[in-house]
Coordinates of C-alpha atoms and ligand atoms in Angstrom, one line a residue:
M9 CA 10.9 -92.2 -3.7
N10 CA 9.5 -89.2 -1.9
A11 CA 9.5 -86.4 -4.4
H12 CA 9.4 -83.7 -1.7
S13 CA 12.1 -85.0 0.7
H14 CA 14.9 -82.9 -0.8
N15 CA 12.9 -79.7 -0.1
I16 CA 13.3 -80.0 3.6
P17 CA 16.1 -77.5 4.6
E18 CA 19.0 -79.1 6.3
N19 CA 18.7 -76.8 9.2
R20 CA 15.1 -77.0 9.8
R21 CA 14.2 -76.9 13.6
P22 CA 11.1 -78.2 15.2
I23 CA 8.4 -75.7 15.9
R24 CA 8.7 -74.1 19.4
Q25 CA 7.5 -71.1 21.3
L26 CA 9.8 -68.0 21.2
D27 CA 10.8 -66.7 24.6
D28 CA 9.5 -63.4 25.8
A29 CA 12.7 -61.5 25.0
A30 CA 12.5 -62.6 21.4
A31 CA 8.8 -61.9 21.2
N32 CA 9.4 -58.4 22.5
R33 CA 12.1 -57.6 20.1
I34 CA 9.8 -58.7 17.2
A35 CA 7.0 -56.5 18.5
A36 CA 9.5 -53.7 18.9
G37 CA 10.3 -53.9 15.3
E38 CA 6.8 -52.8 14.5
V39 CA 6.1 -50.5 17.3
V40 CA 9.5 -48.7 17.7
E41 CA 10.9 -47.7 14.4
R42 CA 12.8 -44.7 15.5
P43 CA 13.0 -42.3 18.5
A44 CA 9.9 -40.5 17.4
S45 CA 7.8 -43.6 17.6
A46 CA 9.1 -44.3 21.1
I47 CA 8.1 -40.7 22.1
K48 CA 4.7 -41.2 20.6
E49 CA 4.1 -44.3 22.8
L50 CA 5.4 -42.6 25.9
V51 CA 3.4 -39.4 25.4
E52 CA 0.2 -41.3 24.6
N53 CA 0.7 -43.2 27.9
A54 CA 1.0 -39.9 29.8
L55 CA -2.1 -38.6 28.2
D56 CA -4.0 -41.8 29.0
A57 CA -2.9 -41.3 32.6
G58 CA -4.7 -38.0 32.7
A59 CA -1.5 -35.7 32.6
T60 CA -2.1 -32.0 32.4
R61 CA 1.6 -31.2 31.8
I62 CA 4.0 -33.3 29.9
D63 CA 7.8 -32.6 29.5
I64 CA 9.7 -34.4 26.7
A65 CA 13.4 -34.3 26.6
Y66 CA 16.0 -36.0 24.2
A67 CA 19.7 -36.0 23.5
D68 CA 21.4 -36.7 20.2
G69 CA 18.2 -36.9 18.2
G70 CA 16.8 -39.3 20.8
K71 CA 19.4 -41.9 20.1
T72 CA 21.1 -41.7 23.5
L73 CA 18.3 -40.5 25.6
L74 CA 14.6 -40.0 25.6
R75 CA 12.6 -38.9 28.7
V76 CA 9.0 -38.2 29.2
T77 CA 7.8 -36.8 32.5
D78 CA 4.1 -36.4 33.3
D79 CA 1.9 -35.4 36.2
G80 CA -0.7 -38.2 35.6
H81 CA -2.0 -40.8 38.0
G82 CA 1.0 -42.9 38.0
I83 CA 1.5 -46.6 38.4
P84 CA 1.3 -48.6 41.7
A85 CA 4.7 -50.0 42.7
E86 CA 3.4 -53.6 42.6
E87 CA 2.2 -53.2 39.0
L88 CA 5.6 -52.0 37.6
P89 CA 6.8 -55.5 36.6
L90 CA 3.5 -56.1 34.9
A91 CA 3.7 -52.8 33.0
L92 CA 6.8 -54.2 31.4
S93 CA 5.4 -57.5 30.4
R94 CA 3.8 -58.2 27.1
H95 CA 0.1 -57.7 26.4
A96 CA -0.4 -56.3 29.9
T97 CA -2.6 -53.2 30.0
S98 CA -4.8 -51.3 32.4
K99 CA -6.8 -49.8 29.5
I100 CA -9.0 -52.6 28.2
D101 CA -10.1 -56.0 29.4
G102 CA -9.8 -57.5 25.9
S103 CA -13.5 -58.2 25.6
D104 CA -14.3 -55.5 23.1
L105 CA -11.6 -54.3 20.7
L106 CA -14.2 -52.1 18.9
N107 CA -14.9 -50.0 22.0
I108 CA -11.6 -48.3 22.7
H109 CA -11.4 -44.9 24.3
S110 CA -7.7 -44.7 25.2
F111 CA -4.6 -44.1 23.1
G112 CA -3.1 -47.3 24.2
F113 CA -4.6 -50.8 24.5
R114 CA -2.1 -53.2 23.0
G115 CA 0.1 -53.4 26.1
E116 CA 3.2 -53.6 23.9
A117 CA 5.0 -50.3 24.1
L118 CA 6.9 -50.6 27.4
P119 CA 8.0 -54.2 26.9
S120 CA 9.1 -53.3 23.3
L121 CA 11.1 -50.3 24.5
G122 CA 12.7 -52.5 27.2
A123 CA 13.8 -54.9 24.5
V124 CA 15.6 -52.3 22.4
G125 CA 17.1 -50.0 24.9
R126 CA 17.8 -49.3 28.6
L127 CA 14.3 -48.4 30.1
T128 CA 13.6 -47.0 33.5
I129 CA 10.2 -46.2 34.8
T130 CA 9.9 -44.1 38.0
S131 CA 6.3 -43.5 39.2
R132 CA 4.3 -42.4 42.1
F133 CA 0.8 -43.7 42.1
A134 CA -1.8 -41.1 43.2
G135 CA -2.1 -41.2 47.0
A136 CA 0.9 -43.6 47.4
P137 CA 3.3 -42.7 50.3
E138 CA 6.3 -43.0 48.0
A139 CA 7.5 -43.5 44.5
A140 CA 9.1 -46.7 43.0
R141 CA 11.4 -47.5 40.1
I142 CA 12.0 -50.4 37.8
T143 CA 14.7 -50.9 35.1
V144 CA 14.8 -53.2 32.2
H145 CA 17.9 -53.7 30.1
G146 CA 18.4 -56.1 27.2
G147 CA 15.2 -57.9 28.2
E148 CA 16.4 -58.4 31.8
T149 CA 13.9 -56.8 34.3
G150 CA 15.4 -55.6 37.6
A151 CA 13.7 -55.4 41.0
V152 CA 11.2 -52.7 42.0
E153 CA 13.1 -50.2 44.2
P154 CA 11.9 -47.2 46.2
A155 CA 12.6 -43.8 44.5
A156 CA 12.1 -40.1 45.0
L157 CA 9.3 -38.5 42.9
T158 CA 6.4 -36.2 44.1
R159 CA 3.9 -37.2 41.6
G160 CA 3.3 -38.7 38.1
T161 CA 5.6 -40.8 36.1
V162 CA 9.1 -40.5 34.4
V163 CA 10.0 -42.9 31.7
E164 CA 13.5 -42.8 30.5
L165 CA 14.9 -44.7 27.5
R166 CA 18.7 -44.7 27.0
D167 CA 20.7 -46.0 24.1
L168 CA 17.9 -47.0 21.8
F169 CA 19.0 -49.8 19.5
H170 CA 22.5 -50.1 21.0
A171 CA 22.1 -53.8 21.0
T172 CA 20.9 -54.0 17.4
P173 CA 23.5 -52.0 15.4
A174 CA 21.6 -52.9 12.2
R175 CA 18.7 -50.9 13.3
L176 CA 20.8 -48.1 14.6
K177 CA 22.3 -47.8 11.1
F178 CA 18.8 -47.1 9.7
L179 CA 18.4 -44.1 11.9
R180 CA 18.8 -40.7 10.1
T181 CA 20.9 -37.8 11.3
D182 CA 20.3 -36.4 14.9
R183 CA 18.7 -33.4 13.3
A184 CA 16.3 -35.5 11.2
E185 CA 15.3 -37.6 14.2
A186 CA 14.8 -34.6 16.3
G187 CA 12.6 -33.1 13.6
A188 CA 10.5 -36.3 13.6
I189 CA 10.2 -36.1 17.4
A190 CA 9.0 -32.5 17.2
D191 CA 6.4 -33.5 14.6
V192 CA 5.0 -36.3 16.7
V193 CA 4.8 -34.0 19.8
K194 CA 3.0 -31.3 17.9
R195 CA 0.5 -33.6 16.5
L196 CA -0.3 -34.9 19.9
A197 CA -0.3 -31.4 21.3
M198 CA -3.0 -30.5 18.7
A199 CA -5.1 -33.4 19.8
E200 CA -4.9 -32.3 23.5
P201 CA -5.0 -28.5 23.6
H202 CA -5.9 -28.5 27.3
V203 CA -2.6 -30.2 28.1
G204 CA 0.7 -28.3 28.4
F205 CA 3.8 -29.5 26.5
T206 CA 7.4 -28.7 26.5
L207 CA 10.0 -30.3 24.3
R208 CA 13.7 -29.9 25.1
D209 CA 17.0 -30.9 23.6
I210 CA 19.3 -31.8 26.4
S211 CA 22.2 -33.0 24.3
G212 CA 24.4 -30.4 25.9
G213 CA 23.3 -31.4 29.5
G214 CA 21.4 -29.3 32.0
E215 CA 18.0 -27.9 31.4
G216 CA 18.7 -28.0 27.5
K217 CA 17.2 -26.0 24.8
V218 CA 13.4 -25.6 24.5
K219 CA 12.4 -26.7 21.1
F220 CA 8.7 -26.4 21.5
R221 CA 6.4 -25.2 24.1
A222 CA 2.6 -25.0 24.3
D223 CA 0.9 -23.9 27.5
P224 CA -2.5 -25.4 28.5
E225 CA -5.3 -23.8 26.6
T226 CA -8.6 -22.8 28.3
G227 CA -12.0 -22.5 26.9
D228 CA -14.3 -24.7 24.9
M229 CA -13.1 -27.1 22.3
F230 CA -12.9 -24.6 19.5
D231 CA -11.3 -21.8 21.5
A232 CA -8.7 -24.2 23.0
L233 CA -7.9 -25.7 19.6
Q234 CA -7.6 -22.3 18.0
G235 CA -5.2 -21.2 20.6
R236 CA -3.1 -24.4 20.2
L237 CA -3.1 -24.0 16.5
R238 CA -1.9 -20.4 16.8
T239 CA 1.0 -21.8 18.8
I240 CA 1.9 -24.6 16.5
L241 CA 1.0 -23.3 13.0
G242 CA 1.3 -19.6 13.6
P243 CA -1.2 -16.7 13.7
D244 CA -1.3 -16.5 9.9
F245 CA -3.0 -19.9 9.9
T246 CA -5.7 -19.0 12.5
T247 CA -6.4 -15.6 10.8
N248 CA -7.0 -17.4 7.5
A249 CA -8.9 -20.4 8.9
M250 CA -12.5 -21.3 8.7
R251 CA -14.1 -23.1 11.6
I252 CA -15.5 -26.4 10.6
D253 CA -18.4 -28.1 12.5
A254 CA -20.5 -30.6 10.6
E255 CA -22.2 -33.9 11.3
R256 CA -23.5 -36.8 9.3
E257 CA -25.0 -40.0 10.4
G258 CA -22.9 -40.6 13.5
Y259 CA -19.7 -39.0 12.2
R260 CA -18.8 -35.5 13.3
L261 CA -16.1 -33.2 11.8
T262 CA -14.7 -30.3 13.7
G263 CA -11.6 -28.2 13.5
Y264 CA -10.1 -25.5 11.3
A265 CA -9.4 -25.4 7.6
A266 CA -7.4 -22.6 5.9
L267 CA -8.7 -20.6 3.0
P268 CA -7.3 -21.8 -0.3
T269 CA -5.2 -18.7 -0.6
Y270 CA -3.3 -19.8 2.5
S271 CA -2.0 -22.9 0.9
R272 CA 1.3 -24.6 1.2
G273 CA 3.8 -25.9 -1.3
A274 CA 3.7 -29.4 0.4
A275 CA 1.4 -31.3 2.5
V276 CA 3.1 -30.2 5.7
A277 CA 0.2 -28.5 7.4
Q278 CA -2.4 -31.3 7.1
F279 CA -3.4 -32.8 10.4
F280 CA -6.1 -35.4 10.9
F281 CA -7.4 -36.9 14.0
V282 CA -9.9 -39.7 14.4
N283 CA -11.4 -39.9 17.9
G284 CA -8.5 -37.7 19.1
R285 CA -5.9 -40.0 17.7
P286 CA -3.5 -38.4 15.1
V287 CA -3.6 -40.4 11.9
R288 CA -2.2 -40.3 8.4
D289 CA -5.1 -41.7 6.5
K290 CA -5.3 -42.0 2.8
L291 CA -9.1 -41.7 2.8
L292 CA -9.1 -38.4 4.7
I293 CA -6.2 -37.0 2.6
G294 CA -8.1 -37.9 -0.6
A295 CA -11.3 -36.3 0.7
L296 CA -9.4 -33.1 1.5
R297 CA -7.8 -32.9 -1.9
G298 CA -11.3 -33.5 -3.5
A299 CA -12.8 -30.7 -1.4
Y300 CA -10.2 -28.1 -2.4
S301 CA -9.7 -29.3 -6.0
D302 CA -11.7 -26.4 -7.4
F303 CA -9.4 -23.9 -5.6
L304 CA -5.9 -25.4 -5.6
S305 CA -3.5 -26.4 -8.4
R306 CA -2.1 -29.7 -7.7
D307 CA 1.3 -28.3 -6.5
R308 CA -0.5 -26.5 -3.7
H309 CA -1.8 -28.1 -0.5
A310 CA -4.5 -27.1 1.8
A311 CA -3.6 -26.4 5.5
V312 CA -6.0 -28.1 8.0
A313 CA -6.4 -29.5 11.5
L314 CA -9.5 -31.7 11.3
F315 CA -11.0 -34.0 13.8
V316 CA -13.4 -36.8 13.0
S317 CA -15.2 -38.2 15.9
C318 CA -17.7 -41.0 16.1
D319 CA -18.8 -43.9 18.1
P320 CA -15.7 -46.1 18.6
E321 CA -17.7 -48.9 17.0
L322 CA -17.8 -46.9 13.7
V323 CA -14.0 -47.0 13.3
D324 CA -11.4 -49.7 13.8
V325 CA -8.1 -48.3 15.2
N326 CA -6.6 -51.7 15.6
V327 CA -5.4 -52.1 12.0
H328 CA -1.8 -50.7 12.3
P329 CA 0.9 -51.5 15.0
A330 CA 1.6 -47.8 15.5
K331 CA -2.1 -47.0 15.2
A332 CA -1.3 -44.5 12.4
E333 CA -4.1 -45.8 10.2
V334 CA -7.8 -46.5 10.9
R335 CA -10.5 -48.2 9.0
F336 CA -13.9 -46.6 8.9
R337 CA -17.0 -48.8 9.0
E338 CA -18.6 -46.5 6.5
P339 CA -15.7 -45.1 4.4
G340 CA -18.1 -43.4 1.9
L341 CA -19.9 -41.6 4.7
A342 CA -16.7 -40.4 6.3
R343 CA -15.3 -39.2 2.9
G344 CA -18.6 -37.5 2.0
L345 CA -18.7 -35.7 5.4
V346 CA -15.2 -34.2 4.9
V347 CA -15.9 -33.2 1.3
S348 CA -19.2 -31.6 1.8
A349 CA -18.3 -29.8 5.2
L350 CA -15.3 -28.3 3.6
K351 CA -17.0 -27.3 0.3
H352 CA -19.8 -25.8 2.3
A353 CA -17.3 -23.7 4.4
L354 CA -15.5 -22.7 1.3
A355 CA -18.8 -21.5 -0.2
E356 CA -19.6 -19.5 2.9
A357 CA -16.3 -17.9 2.9
G358 CA -17.6 -16.6 -0.5
H359 CA -15.2 -14.1 -2.1
R360 CA -13.4 -13.4 1.1
A361 CA -9.8 -13.3 0.1
S362 CA -6.8 -14.5 2.3
T363 CA -4.9 -11.9 4.1
T364 CA -1.6 -13.7 3.6
V365 CA -0.4 -11.8 0.6
S366 CA -1.1 -8.5 2.3
D367 CA 0.4 -9.5 5.6
A368 CA 3.5 -10.6 3.9
T369 CA 3.9 -7.7 1.6
L370 CA 2.1 -4.6 2.9
G371 CA 1.7 -5.3 6.5
A372 CA -1.3 -3.2 6.8
M373 CA -3.9 -4.8 4.5
R374 CA -6.9 -5.7 6.4
P375 CA -8.5 -9.2 6.3
Q376 CA -12.2 -9.3 5.6
M377 CA -13.1 -11.0 8.8
P378 CA -15.0 -14.3 8.9
G379 CA -18.6 -13.7 9.3
A380 CA -18.6 -10.6 7.0
P381 CA -21.6 -10.7 4.8
V382 CA -21.3 -12.6 1.6
Y383 CA -22.6 -10.4 -1.2
Q384 CA -24.9 -12.2 -3.6
M385 CA -26.2 -9.4 -5.8
D386 CA -29.3 -10.2 -7.8
R387 CA -27.8 -11.2 -11.2
A388 CA -31.1 -10.2 -12.9
S389 CA -30.7 -6.6 -11.8
Q390 CA -27.4 -6.4 -13.7
P391 CA -28.3 -7.8 -17.1
T392 CA -26.3 -5.4 -19.2
L393 CA -23.2 -5.7 -17.1
Q394 CA -22.9 -9.4 -17.0
R395 CA -20.8 -9.8 -20.0
A396 CA -19.7 -6.3 -20.8
Y397 CA -16.0 -6.9 -20.3
E398 CA -15.9 -9.9 -22.5
F399 CA -15.7 -7.8 -25.5
Q400 CA -13.0 -9.7 -27.3
Q401 CA -15.5 -11.8 -29.1
P402 CA -19.2 -12.1 -29.6
A403 CA -20.6 -14.1 -26.7
P404 CA -23.6 -16.4 -27.0
D405 CA -25.9 -14.1 -25.1
Q406 CA -25.3 -10.8 -26.8
Q407 CA -28.0 -8.6 -25.4
G408 CA -26.4 -5.7 -23.6
F409 CA -23.0 -6.6 -25.1
A410 CA -23.1 -3.7 -27.6
E411 CA -23.9 -1.2 -24.9
F412 CA -20.4 -1.4 -23.4
A413 CA -18.6 -2.8 -26.4
T414 CA -16.6 0.3 -26.7
P415 CA -15.5 2.7 -24.0
S416 CA -18.2 5.3 -23.9
A417 CA -19.4 8.4 -22.1
R418 CA -22.0 6.3 -20.4
F419 CA -19.5 5.7 -17.7
E420 CA -19.5 9.4 -16.8
E421 CA -23.3 9.5 -17.1
A422 CA -23.9 6.8 -14.6
P423 CA -22.8 8.3 -11.3
D424 CA -20.7 5.9 -9.3
T425 CA -21.8 7.0 -6.0
D426 CA -23.7 3.8 -5.7
A427 CA -20.9 1.6 -6.8
I428 CA -18.8 3.1 -4.1
D429 CA -21.1 1.4 -1.5
L430 CA -20.7 -2.0 -3.1
P431 CA -18.2 -4.4 -1.7
L432 CA -15.6 -4.0 -4.5
G433 CA -16.3 -0.4 -5.1
A434 CA -16.1 1.9 -8.2
A435 CA -13.3 1.3 -10.6
R436 CA -10.9 4.2 -10.9
A437 CA -7.9 3.1 -12.9
Q438 CA -6.1 0.2 -14.4
L439 CA -2.4 -0.3 -13.7
H440 CA 0.1 -2.3 -15.7
E441 CA -2.7 -3.3 -18.0
N442 CA -4.0 -5.8 -15.4
Y443 CA -4.6 -4.4 -11.9
I444 CA -7.8 -2.5 -11.3
V445 CA -7.8 0.1 -8.6
A446 CA -11.3 0.7 -7.1
Q447 CA -12.6 3.1 -4.5
T448 CA -14.9 1.9 -1.8
R449 CA -16.7 3.9 0.9
D450 CA -14.0 3.3 3.5
G451 CA -10.9 2.2 1.5
M452 CA -9.7 0.8 -1.7
I453 CA -9.5 -2.5 -3.6
L454 CA -6.9 -3.8 -5.9
V455 CA -8.0 -6.5 -8.3
D456 CA -5.9 -8.9 -10.3
A457 CA -8.1 -8.8 -13.4
H458 CA -6.6 -11.8 -15.1
A459 CA -7.0 -14.0 -12.0
A460 CA -10.5 -12.7 -11.4
H461 CA -11.7 -13.3 -15.0
E462 CA -10.2 -16.8 -14.9
R463 CA -12.3 -17.6 -11.8
L464 CA -15.4 -16.1 -13.3
N465 CA -15.0 -18.1 -16.5
Y466 CA -14.6 -21.2 -14.5
E467 CA -17.7 -20.6 -12.3
K468 CA -19.7 -19.8 -15.6
L469 CA -18.4 -23.0 -17.2
K470 CA -19.4 -24.9 -14.2
S471 CA -22.9 -23.6 -14.1
Q472 CA -23.4 -24.1 -17.8
M473 CA -22.0 -27.6 -17.3
A474 CA -24.6 -28.3 -14.6
D475 CA -27.5 -27.0 -16.7
N476 CA -27.1 -28.7 -20.0
G477 CA -23.5 -28.8 -21.1
V478 CA -21.3 -26.0 -22.3
A479 CA -22.2 -24.5 -25.6
A480 CA -19.7 -25.3 -28.3
Q481 CA -18.4 -23.1 -31.1
A482 CA -17.1 -24.6 -34.2
L483 CA -13.5 -23.6 -35.4
L484 CA -13.4 -22.2 -38.9
I485 CA -10.6 -24.5 -39.6
P486 CA -10.2 -27.5 -37.4
E487 CA -7.0 -27.6 -35.6
I488 CA -4.7 -30.6 -35.9
V489 CA -2.5 -31.3 -32.9
E490 CA 0.3 -33.8 -33.0
M491 CA 0.7 -35.8 -29.7
S492 CA 2.1 -38.9 -28.1
A493 CA 0.1 -42.1 -28.5
D494 CA -0.5 -42.1 -24.7
D495 CA -1.9 -38.6 -24.7
I496 CA -4.1 -39.4 -27.7
S497 CA -5.6 -42.4 -26.1
R498 CA -6.2 -40.6 -22.9
L499 CA -7.9 -37.7 -24.7
L500 CA -10.1 -40.0 -26.9
A501 CA -11.2 -41.9 -23.8
A502 CA -12.2 -38.5 -22.3
A503 CA -13.8 -37.3 -25.6
P504 CA -17.5 -37.8 -24.5
D505 CA -16.8 -35.8 -21.3
L506 CA -14.9 -33.1 -23.2
A507 CA -17.8 -32.9 -25.7
H508 CA -20.0 -32.1 -22.8
L509 CA -17.6 -29.3 -21.9
G510 CA -17.9 -27.7 -25.4
L511 CA -14.7 -29.3 -26.7
T512 CA -15.1 -31.6 -29.7
I513 CA -12.2 -33.7 -30.6
E514 CA -11.6 -36.7 -32.8
A515 CA -8.7 -39.0 -33.9
F516 CA -6.7 -37.8 -36.9
G517 CA -4.4 -40.3 -38.4
G518 CA -2.2 -42.3 -35.9
N519 CA -0.4 -39.5 -34.2
A520 CA -2.7 -36.4 -34.0
I521 CA -6.0 -35.1 -32.6
C522 CA -8.4 -33.0 -34.6
V523 CA -10.1 -30.2 -32.5
R524 CA -13.4 -29.2 -34.1
E525 CA -15.2 -27.1 -31.5
T526 CA -14.1 -25.1 -28.4
P527 CA -16.3 -23.7 -25.6
A528 CA -18.2 -20.7 -27.0
I529 CA -17.9 -18.7 -23.7
L530 CA -14.2 -18.5 -24.2
G531 CA -14.2 -17.0 -27.6
E532 CA -11.2 -17.3 -29.7
V533 CA -8.6 -19.5 -28.0
N534 CA -5.4 -21.3 -29.0
A535 CA -6.9 -24.7 -29.3
T536 CA -3.5 -26.4 -29.5
D537 CA -2.3 -25.0 -26.2
M538 CA -5.6 -25.8 -24.6
I539 CA -5.6 -29.4 -25.8
R540 CA -2.0 -29.9 -24.7
D541 CA -2.8 -28.6 -21.3
I542 CA -5.8 -30.9 -21.0
A543 CA -3.6 -33.9 -22.1
D544 CA -1.2 -32.9 -19.3
E545 CA -4.1 -32.7 -16.8
L546 CA -5.4 -36.1 -17.8
A547 CA -2.0 -37.6 -17.5
D548 CA -1.5 -36.1 -14.0
L549 CA -4.9 -37.0 -12.8
G550 CA -4.6 -40.7 -13.6
Q551 CA -7.6 -42.8 -12.5
S552 CA -7.4 -41.5 -8.9
Q553 CA -10.1 -39.0 -9.1
T554 CA -13.8 -39.3 -9.5
V555 CA -15.4 -38.4 -12.9
K556 CA -16.7 -35.1 -11.3
D557 CA -13.3 -34.2 -9.9
R558 CA -11.7 -34.9 -13.2
I559 CA -14.2 -32.8 -15.1
E560 CA -13.8 -29.9 -12.7
A561 CA -10.0 -30.2 -13.0
I562 CA -10.3 -30.0 -16.8
L563 CA -12.7 -27.0 -16.6
S564 CA -10.3 -25.2 -14.5
R565 CA -7.6 -25.7 -17.1
V566 CA -10.0 -24.7 -19.9
A567 CA -11.0 -21.5 -18.0
C568 CA -7.4 -20.3 -18.0
H569 CA -7.5 -20.2 -21.7
G570 CA -10.3 -17.8 -22.2
S571 CA -9.1 -15.3 -19.5
I572 CA -8.1 -11.8 -20.0
R573 CA -4.3 -12.0 -20.4
T574 CA -2.2 -9.5 -18.5
G575 CA -1.4 -6.7 -21.0
R576 CA -4.9 -5.9 -22.1
R577 CA -6.3 -2.5 -21.4
M578 CA -9.9 -2.4 -20.1
S579 CA -12.4 0.4 -20.3
A580 CA -14.0 1.8 -17.2
P581 CA -17.3 0.1 -17.8
E582 CA -15.5 -3.1 -18.4
M583 CA -13.7 -2.9 -15.2
N584 CA -16.9 -2.0 -13.3
A585 CA -18.6 -4.9 -14.9
L586 CA -16.0 -7.2 -13.8
L587 CA -16.2 -5.9 -10.2
R588 CA -20.0 -6.4 -10.1
E589 CA -19.7 -9.9 -11.5
M590 CA -17.1 -10.8 -8.9
E591 CA -19.5 -9.6 -6.2
A592 CA -22.2 -11.8 -7.7
T593 CA -20.1 -14.9 -8.1
P594 CA -19.4 -17.4 -5.3
Y595 CA -15.7 -18.1 -4.7
S596 CA -14.5 -15.1 -6.7
G597 CA -12.2 -14.1 -3.9
Q598 CA -9.5 -16.6 -5.2
C599 CA -8.5 -17.7 -8.6
N600 CA -8.5 -21.4 -9.6
H601 CA -5.0 -21.8 -8.2
G602 CA -5.8 -20.5 -4.8
R603 CA -4.3 -17.0 -5.2
P604 CA -6.4 -14.1 -4.2
T605 CA -8.1 -12.2 -7.0
Y606 CA -8.2 -9.0 -5.0
V607 CA -6.9 -7.4 -1.9
E608 CA -8.5 -4.7 0.3
L609 CA -7.0 -1.7 2.0
K610 CA -9.2 0.1 4.5
M611 CA -8.8 3.8 5.1
S612 CA -7.5 3.2 8.5
D613 CA -4.8 0.9 7.0
I614 CA -3.8 3.6 4.5
E615 CA -3.6 6.1 7.3
R616 CA -1.6 3.7 9.3
L617 CA 0.8 3.3 6.4
F618 CA 1.4 7.0 6.3
G619 CA 1.6 7.3 10.1
R620 CA -1.6 9.4 10.3
S621 CA -3.2 7.3 12.9
Ligands
ADP29 P1 -0.8 -49.7 26.7 O1 -0.6 -48.3 26.7 O2 -1.2 -50.3 25.4 O3 -1.7 -50.2 27.9 P2 2.0 -49.8 27.5 O4 3.0 -50.9 27.3 O5 2.2 -48.6 26.8 O6 0.6 -50.4 27.0 O7 1.8 -49.5 29.0 C1 1.4 -50.6 29.9 C2 0.7 -50.1 31.1 O8 1.6 -49.3 31.9 C3 -0.5 -49.1 30.7 O9 -1.7 -49.9 30.5 C4 -0.6 -48.3 32.0 O10 -1.4 -48.9 33.0 C5 0.8 -48.2 32.5 N1 1.5 -47.0 32.1 C6 2.4 -46.8 31.2 N2 2.8 -45.4 31.2 C7 2.1 -44.8 32.1 C8 2.1 -43.5 32.6 N3 2.9 -42.5 32.0 N4 1.3 -43.1 33.7 C9 0.5 -44.2 34.2 N5 0.5 -45.4 33.8 C10 1.3 -45.8 32.8
MG30 MG1 0.9 -47.3 25.6

């Protein structure tokens, strides 16, 4: 008896080749998921054809009508039937899939669209005496007919998925589909700032409602991109953005990245392009997160438009049917380039704060413009001021501490005319037991003392960490903290790293952790709160981050615990010392969570506020 015979399904058919219509429908499943993916293919075709203006129109979220009109080079009438047949393309000859310079190359989009809707292509090939048209409906291609069109190509897709109600059911509301279309168009518009785009909703007939419009930008790559980003992301983005231009072993990174203080509550303003192609790539998103991890809490997201370019041989774009993902030949190199370029730019931005808060609230606050000098005061020249405001507890290096330990007349003795010329000026007052008001030569500064101190602590912890580990200070009475088994095992696994951060913990019974030492630099802290915070951080981080990223994330948590809490009054020397240290510390313009630590108001702004100028 044949043991396997009963495994043959009764309805098994012999193997045979699927016909074109079926093959196209299958391909369409991958290529055309929703109206927005059809729009992506059509706009990419227009760009490949060298269009300088592209008009996109849709009705009912794209479900009943999609139309893309371009002024590109067009398609010769005799090639129209070929454009609709599978794997037919004018863009590659198939000999080298690792050397692709166009958006398209698979020759699948038009036949796929023809399989899932009623598709009409009207085109006039450059120099041809007249235009021609072809229609495909339910896989049936019609004859090529003469048509009226002065130049370029119009592709119209009606009743997408009407023949496949199952797929139609998966589409979302008209509004959601229209949103997805706008998203696709904006991404492509960023990739091609020299091309003009309009997006219209023609549901109501006629010219319709303009949903998005971007006129062609002029100038070099950076100017054009900046103009386009202003149109798409708004002027707040461009005012707060750093220009990025870096290169490493064949990979180049260009574009704009916003200061951490201009961050978003979701990853809605992260745009990546690889060789001009919009992608959603995990590697790049991860690199971005890594680069900003010092500056943003995990619920904030950096805003960027970044372009990786390289020899087409260094990246494979043929790993995804809709080409949304890519594979780098040297993933480590690509990631390293993104992380280092962004970190470098963030360092150069120094203590420049974002203008967003001020724009939103006061309207007149002036941004410190990119390119403003980054003040790096000689720390050695300020030895007595370094730690003066950390008076809550004796610090490891106490020289100079006593000098300002209590508010004293020394403040009056030392004329502050010099301080006035410093970037953050001379402290004049403290408001609401937190905010420091300082006077500068040409304006005033308002400092969030708590946020600033948190940042300084963090930077200090980091530099101690880099030297030889953070000095620890033993608790008089070790603190016992009860926790879940998961938290305990995560903490114990991290114990050697934590010890290096000045935090000594050990197991205590089955359900608690014993904290023996805390970082000396922070003085007296609530060890229970701190350890619970770190446990949360470890749980959130998972294994996704590198050891260095994890340590920095923990440090940032630790730093919060030693900071001046709102509600503590500072003496004048303490305030001035804080200002001076901010000037001397890189990244002091924003706290660990990406909020600004200070804002600046120039005299001219103040005068404007009062209508004096
Ligand atoms: P691919 O873009 O991968 O080549 P498509 O199915 O999207 O495949 O298009 C098939 C061919 O039709 C293209 O290679 C191109 O020659 C031509 N074509 C499509 N759209 C346009 C257009 N808007 N302007 C000029 N030619 C086009
Ligand atoms: Mg194409």
